[in-house]
Amino acid sequence: MRFREGIRLALLQIRQEKLKSAFSLLGVIIGVMFLITVVSVVEGMDRYITEDFSEQVFGINTVQVRRLPSVQVATNPAQRREWDRRPRVTHEEAEAIRTSLTVPARTGVESNSRAEVRGPDGRAVNNVQVSAISPQILEIRTLLVDEGRPFSPQEAARGIPVAILGRSVSEALFPGADPLEARIRIRGLPFRVVGVLEGQGTLLGLSLDNRILVPALSPAGRFQGDARTVGSIVVQTLDPGDLPTAVMDVEAALRAQRRLHPTQANDFHLETASDSLAFWDRISTILFLALPGLVGTALIVGGLVIMNIMLVSVMERTREIGVRLALGARRRDIVGQFLAEAVTLSGVGAVVGVLIGVALTGVIRAVSPLPAQIALPWILLGLVLGIAVGVAAGLYPALRASRMDPVEALQYE
């Protein structure tokens, strides 16, 4: 009953002294709000990048052979010069890799560029991603044709100028019309539409449907180089456990193809999804390491403010404490009463912080491409931290109140 009385007194104080209570709760509110918001964004990004982003951009169980890394961080001039001297990856090397693999796998090639695309009636779409690919890339990237058909192996081998449109490109060039068998121009080169991809939505705010797929040996395959070269070679193992073996096979085949001596470094770049996403792992690790310090600082400030508020409350209620002690109240009753008040103050701050954090997370998810995700364990942690701050902040004032001499307390003015 006394604990409930402490909670009632704390709520009454919050209602009667709104401004003082707001300042006393501000640190707890900011700390818990920051915890919920930042963790929701970082965890949402982490899940999205390691699962959706990795699958859609790199493919599952894949290793890519590229001339340069896809993510280039903190490079120096010497590194740039070494990269510039590297030869481009070729179709011939892709075939050598395919025949050298010792594990079941798919091998495909891919080159990406940007171009203007025009429909038969003059409609144009700018900055379309044109992917010159081999048919295996459709399976590796899990690209499904919703209308029409994929281009055939014969069309791919002969470099026939056929195209599969992304959903948004199809709707922009052929609004309300059937695009199949229509003629389009990519940088002025004619192509025949044979299919339309299933809609893929967006990735971090960027449309995945603003694209066109064409055979790697078609005229569009030379947008990035000559007819021999490709942007990357992609190998996907059928069994996830075979990926390390495939990486070694690919490296050995390419070194043999380029006649590199054992002492020479690779003049190409091998990249798995985990390698490419290592930069995000570093960023998320830094954020999670910095988060306790930032949240802790706010909670410590909030705890100190609550402690001072409770000390003032103890002083103001000295006679009341003296009366209770004189009437037989035990010291632990006094401690429990003031701890209940402190925990109630910080608990209210934690609840408000959680509500604001959840609201901010919803706003971030609605108005930005960041895939914020609210996790129940972090909400519970925020509430527990709020209560812990209340206990830590209220313990000293409560002990001080319980150790008062009843006679001196009754004489206090």
mmCIF file of C-alpha atoms in Angstrom:
data_model
loop_
_atom_site.group_PDB
_atom_site.id
_atom_site.type_symbol
_atom_site.label_atom_id
_atom_site.label_comp_id
_atom_site.label_asym_id
_atom_site.label_seq_id
_atom_site.Cartn_x
_atom_site.Cartn_y
_atom_site.Cartn_z
ATOM 1 C CA MET A 1 0.000 0.000 0.000
ATOM 2 C CA ARG A 2 2.862 2.390 0.874
ATOM 3 C CA PHE A 3 4.474 1.742 -2.514
ATOM 4 C CA ARG A 4 1.196 2.617 -4.216
ATOM 5 C CA GLU A 5 1.031 5.749 -2.078
ATOM 6 C CA GLY A 6 4.506 6.733 -3.307
ATOM 7 C CA ILE A 7 3.419 6.297 -6.908
ATOM 8 C CA ARG A 8 0.298 8.390 -6.258
ATOM 9 C CA LEU A 9 2.364 11.192 -4.692
ATOM 10 C CA ALA A 10 4.797 11.168 -7.613
ATOM 11 C CA LEU A 11 1.993 11.394 -10.174
ATOM 12 C CA LEU A 12 0.415 14.191 -8.155
ATOM 13 C CA GLN A 13 3.737 16.050 -8.180
ATOM 14 C CA ILE A 14 4.028 15.680 -11.951
ATOM 15 C CA ARG A 15 0.514 17.064 -12.388
ATOM 16 C CA GLN A 16 0.934 19.977 -9.981
ATOM 17 C CA GLU A 17 4.475 20.991 -10.964
ATOM 18 C CA LYS A 18 4.456 20.386 -14.689
ATOM 19 C CA LEU A 19 7.458 22.539 -15.631
ATOM 20 C CA LYS A 20 9.737 21.200 -12.893
ATOM 21 C CA SER A 21 8.662 17.641 -13.666
ATOM 22 C CA ALA A 22 9.276 18.155 -17.389
ATOM 23 C CA PHE A 23 12.841 19.298 -16.730
ATOM 24 C CA SER A 24 13.429 16.436 -14.310
ATOM 25 C CA LEU A 25 12.232 13.895 -16.894
ATOM 26 C CA LEU A 26 13.945 15.460 -19.903
ATOM 27 C CA GLY A 27 17.197 13.515 -19.615
ATOM 28 C CA VAL A 28 15.416 10.162 -19.326
ATOM 29 C CA ILE A 29 13.087 11.037 -22.202
ATOM 30 C CA ILE A 30 15.977 12.020 -24.494
ATOM 31 C CA GLY A 31 18.054 8.959 -23.585
ATOM 32 C CA VAL A 32 15.266 6.436 -24.152
ATOM 33 C CA MET A 33 14.001 8.235 -27.266
ATOM 34 C CA PHE A 34 17.512 8.234 -28.743
ATOM 35 C CA LEU A 35 17.935 4.544 -27.924
ATOM 36 C CA ILE A 36 14.663 3.504 -29.593
ATOM 37 C CA THR A 37 15.099 5.693 -32.677
ATOM 38 C CA VAL A 38 18.738 4.943 -33.469
ATOM 39 C CA VAL A 39 18.510 1.218 -32.772
ATOM 40 C CA SER A 40 15.326 0.926 -34.850
ATOM 41 C CA VAL A 41 17.000 2.612 -37.826
ATOM 42 C CA VAL A 42 20.282 0.712 -37.520
ATOM 43 C CA GLU A 43 18.620 -2.686 -36.998
ATOM 44 C CA GLY A 44 16.195 -2.055 -39.850
ATOM 45 C CA MET A 45 19.074 -1.074 -42.131
ATOM 46 C CA ASP A 46 21.107 -4.068 -40.996
ATOM 47 C CA ARG A 47 18.316 -6.531 -41.760
ATOM 48 C CA TYR A 48 17.507 -4.845 -45.053
ATOM 49 C CA ILE A 49 21.099 -4.673 -46.275
ATOM 50 C CA THR A 50 22.161 -8.153 -45.180
ATOM 51 C CA GLU A 51 19.011 -9.801 -46.533
ATOM 52 C CA ASP A 52 17.107 -7.853 -49.217
ATOM 53 C CA PHE A 53 19.961 -5.675 -50.516
ATOM 54 C CA SER A 54 22.394 -8.583 -50.585
ATOM 55 C CA GLU A 55 19.952 -10.849 -52.418
ATOM 56 C CA GLN A 56 18.783 -8.288 -54.983
ATOM 57 C CA VAL A 57 22.156 -6.694 -55.768
ATOM 58 C CA PHE A 58 24.624 -9.558 -55.347
ATOM 59 C CA GLY A 59 22.532 -12.717 -55.382
ATOM 60 C CA ILE A 60 22.589 -15.630 -52.952
ATOM 61 C CA ASN A 61 25.790 -17.740 -52.658
ATOM 62 C CA THR A 62 27.631 -15.720 -55.286
ATOM 63 C CA VAL A 63 31.167 -14.613 -55.994
ATOM 64 C CA GLN A 64 31.817 -11.887 -58.552
ATOM 65 C CA VAL A 65 34.939 -11.281 -60.587
ATOM 66 C CA ARG A 66 35.467 -7.595 -61.244
ATOM 67 C CA ARG A 67 38.254 -5.371 -62.396
ATOM 68 C CA LEU A 68 37.732 -3.054 -59.396
ATOM 69 C CA PRO A 69 35.903 -3.382 -56.058
ATOM 70 C CA SER A 70 32.267 -2.268 -56.167
ATOM 71 C CA VAL A 71 32.755 -0.375 -52.876
ATOM 72 C CA GLN A 72 35.887 1.771 -52.779
ATOM 73 C CA VAL A 73 36.672 3.331 -49.391
ATOM 74 C CA ALA A 74 39.783 5.285 -48.330
ATOM 75 C CA THR A 75 41.790 4.588 -51.483
ATOM 76 C CA ASN A 76 45.211 6.169 -52.037
ATOM 77 C CA PRO A 77 46.851 7.340 -55.303
ATOM 78 C CA ALA A 78 49.098 4.252 -55.496
ATOM 79 C CA GLN A 79 46.067 1.977 -55.185
ATOM 80 C CA ARG A 80 44.222 3.936 -57.869
ATOM 81 C CA ARG A 81 47.171 3.658 -60.251
ATOM 82 C CA GLU A 82 47.374 -0.097 -59.684
ATOM 83 C CA TRP A 83 43.658 -0.431 -60.398
ATOM 84 C CA ASP A 84 43.957 1.618 -63.605
ATOM 85 C CA ARG A 85 46.572 -0.819 -64.926
ATOM 86 C CA ARG A 86 44.339 -3.838 -64.476
ATOM 87 C CA PRO A 87 42.949 -5.517 -67.619
ATOM 88 C CA ARG A 88 39.218 -5.753 -68.069
ATOM 89 C CA VAL A 89 37.350 -9.011 -67.478
ATOM 90 C CA THR A 90 36.448 -10.891 -70.680
ATOM 91 C CA HIS A 91 33.955 -13.427 -72.037
ATOM 92 C CA GLU A 92 36.857 -15.812 -72.620
ATOM 93 C CA GLU A 93 37.764 -15.682 -68.922
ATOM 94 C CA ALA A 94 34.146 -16.357 -67.995
ATOM 95 C CA GLU A 95 34.193 -19.522 -70.102
ATOM 96 C CA ALA A 96 37.514 -20.595 -68.560
ATOM 97 C CA ILE A 97 36.036 -20.176 -65.077
ATOM 98 C CA ARG A 98 32.891 -22.093 -66.021
ATOM 99 C CA THR A 99 34.869 -25.102 -67.247
ATOM 100 C CA SER A 100 37.241 -25.059 -64.246
ATOM 101 C CA LEU A 101 34.650 -25.167 -61.448
ATOM 102 C CA THR A 102 34.776 -28.313 -59.330
ATOM 103 C CA VAL A 103 31.404 -27.699 -57.633
ATOM 104 C CA PRO A 104 27.899 -27.398 -59.152
ATOM 105 C CA ALA A 105 27.363 -23.731 -60.002
ATOM 106 C CA ARG A 106 25.909 -21.254 -62.479
ATOM 107 C CA THR A 107 28.189 -18.838 -64.310
ATOM 108 C CA GLY A 108 27.007 -15.640 -65.966
ATOM 109 C CA VAL A 109 28.315 -12.278 -67.139
ATOM 110 C CA GLU A 110 26.889 -8.824 -66.582
ATOM 111 C CA SER A 111 27.661 -5.269 -67.695
ATOM 112 C CA ASN A 112 25.698 -2.268 -66.437
ATOM 113 C CA SER A 113 25.419 1.179 -67.988
ATOM 114 C CA ARG A 114 22.969 4.080 -68.130
ATOM 115 C CA ALA A 115 21.198 5.192 -71.286
ATOM 116 C CA GLU A 116 18.202 6.994 -72.752
ATOM 117 C CA VAL A 117 15.527 4.670 -74.103
ATOM 118 C CA ARG A 118 12.896 5.705 -76.670
ATOM 119 C CA GLY A 119 9.654 4.002 -77.613
ATOM 120 C CA PRO A 120 8.161 3.718 -81.109
ATOM 121 C CA ASP A 121 6.065 6.889 -80.677
ATOM 122 C CA GLY A 122 8.956 9.038 -79.444
ATOM 123 C CA ARG A 123 8.361 8.679 -75.690
ATOM 124 C CA ALA A 124 11.697 8.656 -73.848
ATOM 125 C CA VAL A 125 12.927 7.492 -70.457
ATOM 126 C CA ASN A 126 16.255 8.872 -69.262
ATOM 127 C CA ASN A 127 18.899 7.311 -67.029
ATOM 128 C CA VAL A 128 17.671 3.738 -67.480
ATOM 129 C CA GLN A 129 19.971 1.012 -66.202
ATOM 130 C CA VAL A 130 20.842 -1.196 -69.163
ATOM 131 C CA SER A 131 22.104 -4.606 -68.030
ATOM 132 C CA ALA A 132 23.824 -6.641 -70.739
ATOM 133 C CA ILE A 133 23.653 -10.160 -69.318
ATOM 134 C CA SER A 134 23.903 -13.833 -70.100
ATOM 135 C CA PRO A 135 20.698 -15.863 -69.506
ATOM 136 C CA GLN A 136 22.083 -17.342 -66.267
ATOM 137 C CA ILE A 137 21.918 -13.930 -64.566
ATOM 138 C CA LEU A 138 18.113 -14.151 -64.596
ATOM 139 C CA GLU A 139 18.351 -17.190 -62.296
ATOM 140 C CA ILE A 140 21.237 -15.852 -60.209
ATOM 141 C CA ARG A 141 19.458 -12.534 -59.499
ATOM 142 C CA THR A 142 16.014 -14.207 -59.242
ATOM 143 C CA LEU A 143 14.611 -11.961 -61.992
ATOM 144 C CA LEU A 144 11.170 -13.203 -63.048
ATOM 145 C CA VAL A 145 9.587 -12.383 -66.411
ATOM 146 C CA ASP A 146 5.955 -11.418 -65.822
ATOM 147 C CA GLU A 147 4.911 -10.885 -69.454
ATOM 148 C CA GLY A 148 6.400 -12.442 -72.578
ATOM 149 C CA ARG A 149 9.542 -14.537 -72.236
ATOM 150 C CA PRO A 150 13.258 -14.372 -71.444
ATOM 151 C CA PHE A 151 15.619 -14.218 -74.386
ATOM 152 C CA SER A 152 16.658 -17.678 -75.514
ATOM 153 C CA PRO A 153 20.175 -19.202 -75.356
ATOM 154 C CA GLN A 154 20.323 -18.938 -79.154
ATOM 155 C CA GLU A 155 19.472 -15.221 -79.047
ATOM 156 C CA ALA A 156 22.071 -14.722 -76.307
ATOM 157 C CA ALA A 157 24.774 -16.636 -78.223
ATOM 158 C CA ARG A 158 24.151 -14.676 -81.444
ATOM 159 C CA GLY A 159 23.747 -11.320 -79.716
ATOM 160 C CA ILE A 160 20.261 -10.722 -81.146
ATOM 161 C CA PRO A 161 19.037 -7.220 -80.130
ATOM 162 C CA VAL A 162 16.097 -8.238 -77.938
ATOM 163 C CA ALA A 163 15.152 -6.622 -74.641
ATOM 164 C CA ILE A 164 13.283 -7.356 -71.412
ATOM 165 C CA LEU A 165 11.838 -4.196 -69.886
ATOM 166 C CA GLY A 166 11.567 -3.311 -66.223
ATOM 167 C CA ARG A 167 8.013 -2.603 -65.070
ATOM 168 C CA SER A 168 8.381 1.199 -64.789
ATOM 169 C CA VAL A 169 10.128 1.468 -68.179
ATOM 170 C CA SER A 170 7.364 -0.554 -69.797
ATOM 171 C CA GLU A 171 4.656 1.667 -68.263
ATOM 172 C CA ALA A 172 6.474 4.847 -69.275
ATOM 173 C CA LEU A 173 7.086 3.817 -72.899
ATOM 174 C CA PHE A 174 3.824 1.936 -73.479
ATOM 175 C CA PRO A 175 1.139 3.387 -71.182
ATOM 176 C CA GLY A 176 -1.941 1.188 -71.446
ATOM 177 C CA ALA A 177 -0.489 -0.738 -74.419
ATOM 178 C CA ASP A 178 1.125 -4.119 -74.961
ATOM 179 C CA PRO A 179 4.907 -3.676 -75.297
ATOM 180 C CA LEU A 180 5.648 -7.189 -76.569
ATOM 181 C CA GLU A 181 7.272 -7.305 -80.029
ATOM 182 C CA ALA A 182 7.426 -3.495 -80.087
ATOM 183 C CA ARG A 183 10.592 -1.731 -81.229
ATOM 184 C CA ILE A 184 12.567 0.525 -78.905
ATOM 185 C CA ARG A 185 15.879 2.338 -79.243
ATOM 186 C CA ILE A 186 18.661 2.273 -76.659
ATOM 187 C CA ARG A 187 21.120 5.073 -77.435
ATOM 188 C CA GLY A 188 19.710 5.020 -80.923
ATOM 189 C CA LEU A 189 20.237 1.254 -81.397
ATOM 190 C CA PRO A 190 17.070 -0.735 -82.287
ATOM 191 C CA PHE A 191 15.884 -3.543 -79.986
ATOM 192 C CA ARG A 192 12.784 -5.734 -79.998
ATOM 193 C CA VAL A 193 10.853 -6.184 -76.730
ATOM 194 C CA VAL A 194 10.309 -9.840 -75.838
ATOM 195 C CA GLY A 195 9.362 -9.584 -72.155
ATOM 196 C CA VAL A 196 8.553 -7.456 -69.115
ATOM 197 C CA LEU A 197 10.000 -8.135 -65.672
ATOM 198 C CA GLU A 198 7.899 -8.642 -62.581
ATOM 199 C CA GLY A 199 7.822 -5.465 -60.475
ATOM 200 C CA GLN A 200 10.601 -5.336 -57.864
ATOM 201 C CA GLY A 201 9.816 -2.084 -56.065
ATOM 202 C CA THR A 202 12.540 0.136 -54.615
ATOM 203 C CA LEU A 203 15.870 -0.346 -52.883
ATOM 204 C CA LEU A 204 16.818 2.428 -50.434
ATOM 205 C CA GLY A 205 14.560 4.791 -52.347
ATOM 206 C CA LEU A 206 15.888 3.830 -55.808
ATOM 207 C CA SER A 207 13.607 2.104 -58.291
ATOM 208 C CA LEU A 208 14.599 -1.438 -59.277
ATOM 209 C CA ASP A 209 12.133 -1.339 -62.161
ATOM 210 C CA ASN A 210 13.901 1.424 -64.110
ATOM 211 C CA ARG A 211 15.988 -1.077 -66.038
ATOM 212 C CA ILE A 212 16.291 -3.056 -69.249
ATOM 213 C CA LEU A 213 17.927 -6.461 -69.756
ATOM 214 C CA VAL A 214 19.607 -7.280 -73.070
ATOM 215 C CA PRO A 215 21.925 -10.129 -74.213
ATOM 216 C CA ALA A 216 25.552 -9.599 -73.227
ATOM 217 C CA LEU A 217 26.705 -10.035 -76.864
ATOM 218 C CA SER A 218 24.135 -7.574 -78.234
ATOM 219 C CA PRO A 219 25.217 -4.086 -79.382
ATOM 220 C CA ALA A 220 24.338 -2.688 -75.923
ATOM 221 C CA GLY A 221 26.911 -5.014 -74.390
ATOM 222 C CA ARG A 222 29.614 -2.760 -75.830
ATOM 223 C CA PHE A 223 28.472 0.363 -74.001
ATOM 224 C CA GLN A 224 31.168 -0.217 -71.362
ATOM 225 C CA GLY A 225 33.916 -1.526 -73.602
ATOM 226 C CA ASP A 226 34.567 -3.691 -76.647
ATOM 227 C CA ALA A 227 32.855 -6.919 -77.670
ATOM 228 C CA ARG A 228 35.308 -9.067 -75.660
ATOM 229 C CA THR A 229 34.923 -7.432 -72.263
ATOM 230 C CA VAL A 230 32.257 -7.581 -69.548
ATOM 231 C CA GLY A 231 31.636 -5.648 -66.359
ATOM 232 C CA SER A 232 31.701 -8.710 -64.096
ATOM 233 C CA ILE A 233 31.582 -12.491 -64.037
ATOM 234 C CA VAL A 234 29.120 -13.932 -61.508
ATOM 235 C CA VAL A 235 29.341 -17.481 -60.139
ATOM 236 C CA GLN A 236 26.550 -18.865 -57.965
ATOM 237 C CA THR A 237 26.961 -22.185 -56.204
ATOM 238 C CA LEU A 238 23.916 -24.430 -55.933
ATOM 239 C CA ASP A 239 24.969 -25.408 -52.391
ATOM 240 C CA PRO A 240 25.860 -22.568 -49.968
ATOM 241 C CA GLY A 241 28.598 -24.730 -48.434
ATOM 242 C CA ASP A 242 30.401 -24.889 -51.787
ATOM 243 C CA LEU A 243 30.992 -21.130 -52.004
ATOM 244 C CA PRO A 244 34.523 -21.156 -50.453
ATOM 245 C CA THR A 245 35.556 -23.892 -52.910
ATOM 246 C CA ALA A 246 34.089 -21.929 -55.801
ATOM 247 C CA VAL A 247 36.035 -18.823 -54.737
ATOM 248 C CA MET A 248 39.292 -20.821 -54.822
ATOM 249 C CA ASP A 249 38.376 -22.369 -58.198
ATOM 250 C CA VAL A 250 37.577 -18.968 -59.695
ATOM 251 C CA GLU A 251 40.829 -17.442 -58.422
ATOM 252 C CA ALA A 252 42.920 -20.349 -59.680
ATOM 253 C CA ALA A 253 41.265 -20.356 -63.122
ATOM 254 C CA LEU A 254 41.675 -16.609 -63.596
ATOM 255 C CA ARG A 255 45.296 -16.576 -62.427
ATOM 256 C CA ALA A 256 46.050 -19.388 -64.873
ATOM 257 C CA GLN A 257 44.206 -17.593 -67.655
ATOM 258 C CA ARG A 258 46.213 -14.421 -67.048
ATOM 259 C CA ARG A 259 49.491 -16.322 -66.554
ATOM 260 C CA LEU A 260 50.226 -14.784 -63.171
ATOM 261 C CA HIS A 261 53.289 -16.099 -61.339
ATOM 262 C CA PRO A 262 52.859 -17.394 -57.771
ATOM 263 C CA THR A 263 54.587 -14.281 -56.404
ATOM 264 C CA GLN A 264 52.361 -11.875 -58.353
ATOM 265 C CA ALA A 265 49.297 -10.359 -56.734
ATOM 266 C CA ASN A 266 45.861 -10.762 -58.303
ATOM 267 C CA ASP A 267 45.130 -8.141 -60.976
ATOM 268 C CA PHE A 268 41.396 -8.670 -60.507
ATOM 269 C CA HIS A 269 38.948 -8.430 -57.596
ATOM 270 C CA LEU A 270 36.934 -11.306 -56.134
ATOM 271 C CA GLU A 271 33.868 -10.199 -54.232
ATOM 272 C CA THR A 272 31.235 -12.063 -52.271
ATOM 273 C CA ALA A 273 28.169 -10.416 -50.759
ATOM 274 C CA SER A 274 29.737 -10.493 -47.289
ATOM 275 C CA ASP A 275 32.916 -8.851 -48.624
ATOM 276 C CA SER A 276 30.942 -6.087 -50.303
ATOM 277 C CA LEU A 277 28.879 -5.416 -47.197
ATOM 278 C CA ALA A 278 31.885 -5.279 -44.861
ATOM 279 C CA PHE A 279 31.729 -1.475 -44.977
ATOM 280 C CA TRP A 280 28.197 -1.572 -43.529
ATOM 281 C CA ASP A 281 29.351 -3.947 -40.785
ATOM 282 C CA ARG A 282 31.983 -1.378 -39.786
ATOM 283 C CA ILE A 283 29.449 1.455 -39.768
ATOM 284 C CA SER A 284 26.859 -0.469 -37.743
ATOM 285 C CA THR A 285 29.533 -1.615 -35.280
ATOM 286 C CA ILE A 286 30.664 1.972 -34.714
ATOM 287 C CA LEU A 287 27.073 3.090 -34.197
ATOM 288 C CA PHE A 288 26.347 0.331 -31.705
ATOM 289 C CA LEU A 289 29.595 1.037 -29.848
ATOM 290 C CA ALA A 290 28.832 4.766 -29.647
ATOM 291 C CA LEU A 291 25.187 4.269 -28.698
ATOM 292 C CA PRO A 292 25.707 3.221 -25.040
ATOM 293 C CA GLY A 293 27.842 6.294 -24.385
ATOM 294 C CA LEU A 294 25.332 8.688 -25.894
ATOM 295 C CA VAL A 295 22.332 7.070 -24.206
ATOM 296 C CA GLY A 296 24.217 6.724 -20.932
ATOM 297 C CA THR A 297 25.156 10.408 -20.919
ATOM 298 C CA ALA A 298 21.529 11.462 -21.311
ATOM 299 C CA LEU A 299 20.359 9.006 -18.652
ATOM 300 C CA ILE A 300 23.051 10.109 -16.174
ATOM 301 C CA VAL A 301 22.030 13.737 -16.660
ATOM 302 C CA GLY A 302 18.400 12.738 -16.178
ATOM 303 C CA GLY A 303 19.277 10.740 -13.073
ATOM 304 C CA LEU A 304 21.184 13.649 -11.518
ATOM 305 C CA VAL A 305 18.257 15.976 -12.145
ATOM 306 C CA ILE A 306 15.828 13.496 -10.567
ATOM 307 C CA MET A 307 18.177 13.069 -7.587
ATOM 308 C CA ASN A 308 18.252 16.821 -7.002
ATOM 309 C CA ILE A 309 14.481 17.030 -7.319
ATOM 310 C CA MET A 310 14.131 14.244 -4.758
ATOM 311 C CA LEU A 311 16.603 15.919 -2.378
ATOM 312 C CA VAL A 312 14.552 19.118 -2.555
ATOM 313 C CA SER A 313 11.413 17.040 -1.936
ATOM 314 C CA VAL A 314 13.034 15.418 1.127
ATOM 315 C CA MET A 315 13.937 18.824 2.541
ATOM 316 C CA GLU A 316 10.466 20.242 1.904
ATOM 317 C CA ARG A 317 8.827 17.267 3.628
ATOM 318 C CA THR A 318 11.144 17.041 6.637
ATOM 319 C CA ARG A 319 8.339 17.577 9.181
ATOM 320 C CA GLU A 320 6.173 14.986 7.402
ATOM 321 C CA ILE A 321 9.028 12.475 7.617
ATOM 322 C CA GLY A 322 9.502 13.315 11.292
ATOM 323 C CA VAL A 323 5.791 12.706 12.009
ATOM 324 C CA ARG A 324 5.887 9.328 10.243
ATOM 325 C CA LEU A 325 8.998 8.240 12.121
ATOM 326 C CA ALA A 326 7.497 9.408 15.430
ATOM 327 C CA LEU A 327 4.323 7.412 14.758
ATOM 328 C CA GLY A 328 6.358 4.221 14.247
ATOM 329 C CA ALA A 329 7.180 4.175 10.536
ATOM 330 C CA ARG A 330 10.212 2.000 9.857
ATOM 331 C CA ARG A 331 13.221 3.326 7.974
ATOM 332 C CA ARG A 332 12.574 0.905 5.113
ATOM 333 C CA ASP A 333 9.058 2.349 4.789
ATOM 334 C CA ILE A 334 10.536 5.813 4.244
ATOM 335 C CA VAL A 335 13.085 4.410 1.767
ATOM 336 C CA GLY A 336 10.333 2.579 -0.120
ATOM 337 C CA GLN A 337 8.171 5.694 -0.313
ATOM 338 C CA PHE A 338 10.856 7.905 -1.839
ATOM 339 C CA LEU A 339 12.153 5.154 -4.133
ATOM 340 C CA ALA A 340 8.604 4.685 -5.406
ATOM 341 C CA GLU A 341 8.406 8.393 -6.200
ATOM 342 C CA ALA A 342 11.786 8.391 -7.996
ATOM 343 C CA VAL A 343 10.985 5.243 -9.977
ATOM 344 C CA THR A 344 7.601 6.684 -10.958
ATOM 345 C CA LEU A 345 9.222 9.904 -12.211
ATOM 346 C CA SER A 346 11.840 8.086 -14.283
ATOM 347 C CA GLY A 347 9.329 5.461 -15.419
ATOM 348 C CA VAL A 348 7.018 8.144 -16.784
ATOM 349 C CA GLY A 349 10.026 9.645 -18.583
ATOM 350 C CA ALA A 350 10.910 6.242 -20.049
ATOM 351 C CA VAL A 351 7.343 5.686 -21.290
ATOM 352 C CA VAL A 352 7.272 9.139 -22.886
ATOM 353 C CA GLY A 353 10.698 8.480 -24.437
ATOM 354 C CA VAL A 354 9.510 5.155 -25.876
ATOM 355 C CA LEU A 355 6.378 6.756 -27.344
ATOM 356 C CA ILE A 356 8.374 9.585 -28.940
ATOM 357 C CA GLY A 357 10.992 7.115 -30.220
ATOM 358 C CA VAL A 358 8.343 4.892 -31.799
ATOM 359 C CA ALA A 359 6.664 7.943 -33.367
ATOM 360 C CA LEU A 360 9.978 9.229 -34.754
ATOM 361 C CA THR A 361 10.775 5.791 -36.155
ATOM 362 C CA GLY A 362 7.412 5.756 -37.932
ATOM 363 C CA VAL A 363 8.050 9.216 -39.358
ATOM 364 C CA ILE A 364 11.523 8.200 -40.580
ATOM 365 C CA ARG A 365 10.100 5.095 -42.232
ATOM 366 C CA ALA A 366 7.298 7.113 -43.880
ATOM 367 C CA VAL A 367 9.267 10.082 -45.232
ATOM 368 C CA SER A 368 12.643 8.503 -46.022
ATOM 369 C CA PRO A 369 13.962 5.363 -47.733
ATOM 370 C CA LEU A 370 15.470 4.142 -44.454
ATOM 371 C CA PRO A 371 13.811 0.808 -43.518
ATOM 372 C CA ALA A 372 13.507 1.472 -39.771
ATOM 373 C CA GLN A 373 12.242 -1.476 -37.765
ATOM 374 C CA ILE A 374 10.941 -1.285 -34.200
ATOM 375 C CA ALA A 375 12.045 -4.208 -32.013
ATOM 376 C CA LEU A 376 10.161 -5.079 -28.814
ATOM 377 C CA PRO A 377 13.337 -6.062 -26.843
ATOM 378 C CA TRP A 378 14.730 -2.532 -27.236
ATOM 379 C CA ILE A 379 11.446 -1.014 -26.038
ATOM 380 C CA LEU A 380 11.593 -3.231 -22.948
ATOM 381 C CA LEU A 381 15.249 -2.263 -22.459
ATOM 382 C CA GLY A 382 14.294 1.424 -22.609
ATOM 383 C CA LEU A 383 11.679 0.919 -19.900
ATOM 384 C CA VAL A 384 14.080 -1.095 -17.741
ATOM 385 C CA LEU A 385 16.757 1.608 -18.082
ATOM 386 C CA GLY A 386 14.203 4.234 -17.041
ATOM 387 C CA ILE A 387 13.325 2.284 -13.903
ATOM 388 C CA ALA A 388 17.010 1.639 -13.157
ATOM 389 C CA VAL A 389 17.743 5.366 -13.381
ATOM 390 C CA GLY A 390 14.915 5.997 -10.918
ATOM 391 C CA VAL A 391 16.305 3.487 -8.437
ATOM 392 C CA ALA A 392 19.855 4.855 -8.756
ATOM 393 C CA ALA A 393 18.721 8.485 -8.524
ATOM 394 C CA GLY A 394 16.279 7.955 -5.671
ATOM 395 C CA LEU A 395 18.391 5.732 -3.449
ATOM 396 C CA TYR A 396 20.529 8.476 -1.843
ATOM 397 C CA PRO A 397 17.622 10.877 -1.138
ATOM 398 C CA ALA A 398 15.574 7.960 0.230
ATOM 399 C CA LEU A 399 18.378 6.838 2.545
ATOM 400 C CA ARG A 400 18.943 10.401 3.662
ATOM 401 C CA ALA A 401 15.241 10.758 4.518
ATOM 402 C CA SER A 402 15.185 7.462 6.434
ATOM 403 C CA ARG A 403 18.189 8.440 8.583
ATOM 404 C CA MET A 404 16.627 11.651 9.906
ATOM 405 C CA ASP A 405 16.273 12.077 13.648
ATOM 406 C CA PRO A 406 12.516 12.276 14.420
ATOM 407 C CA VAL A 407 12.953 14.985 17.066
ATOM 408 C CA GLU A 408 15.049 17.238 14.822
ATOM 409 C CA ALA A 409 12.724 16.611 11.888
ATOM 410 C CA LEU A 410 9.664 17.669 13.920
ATOM 411 C CA GLN A 411 11.418 20.905 14.930
ATOM 412 C CA TYR A 412 12.410 21.742 11.315
ATOM 413 C CA GLU A 413 10.932 24.987 9.975
#
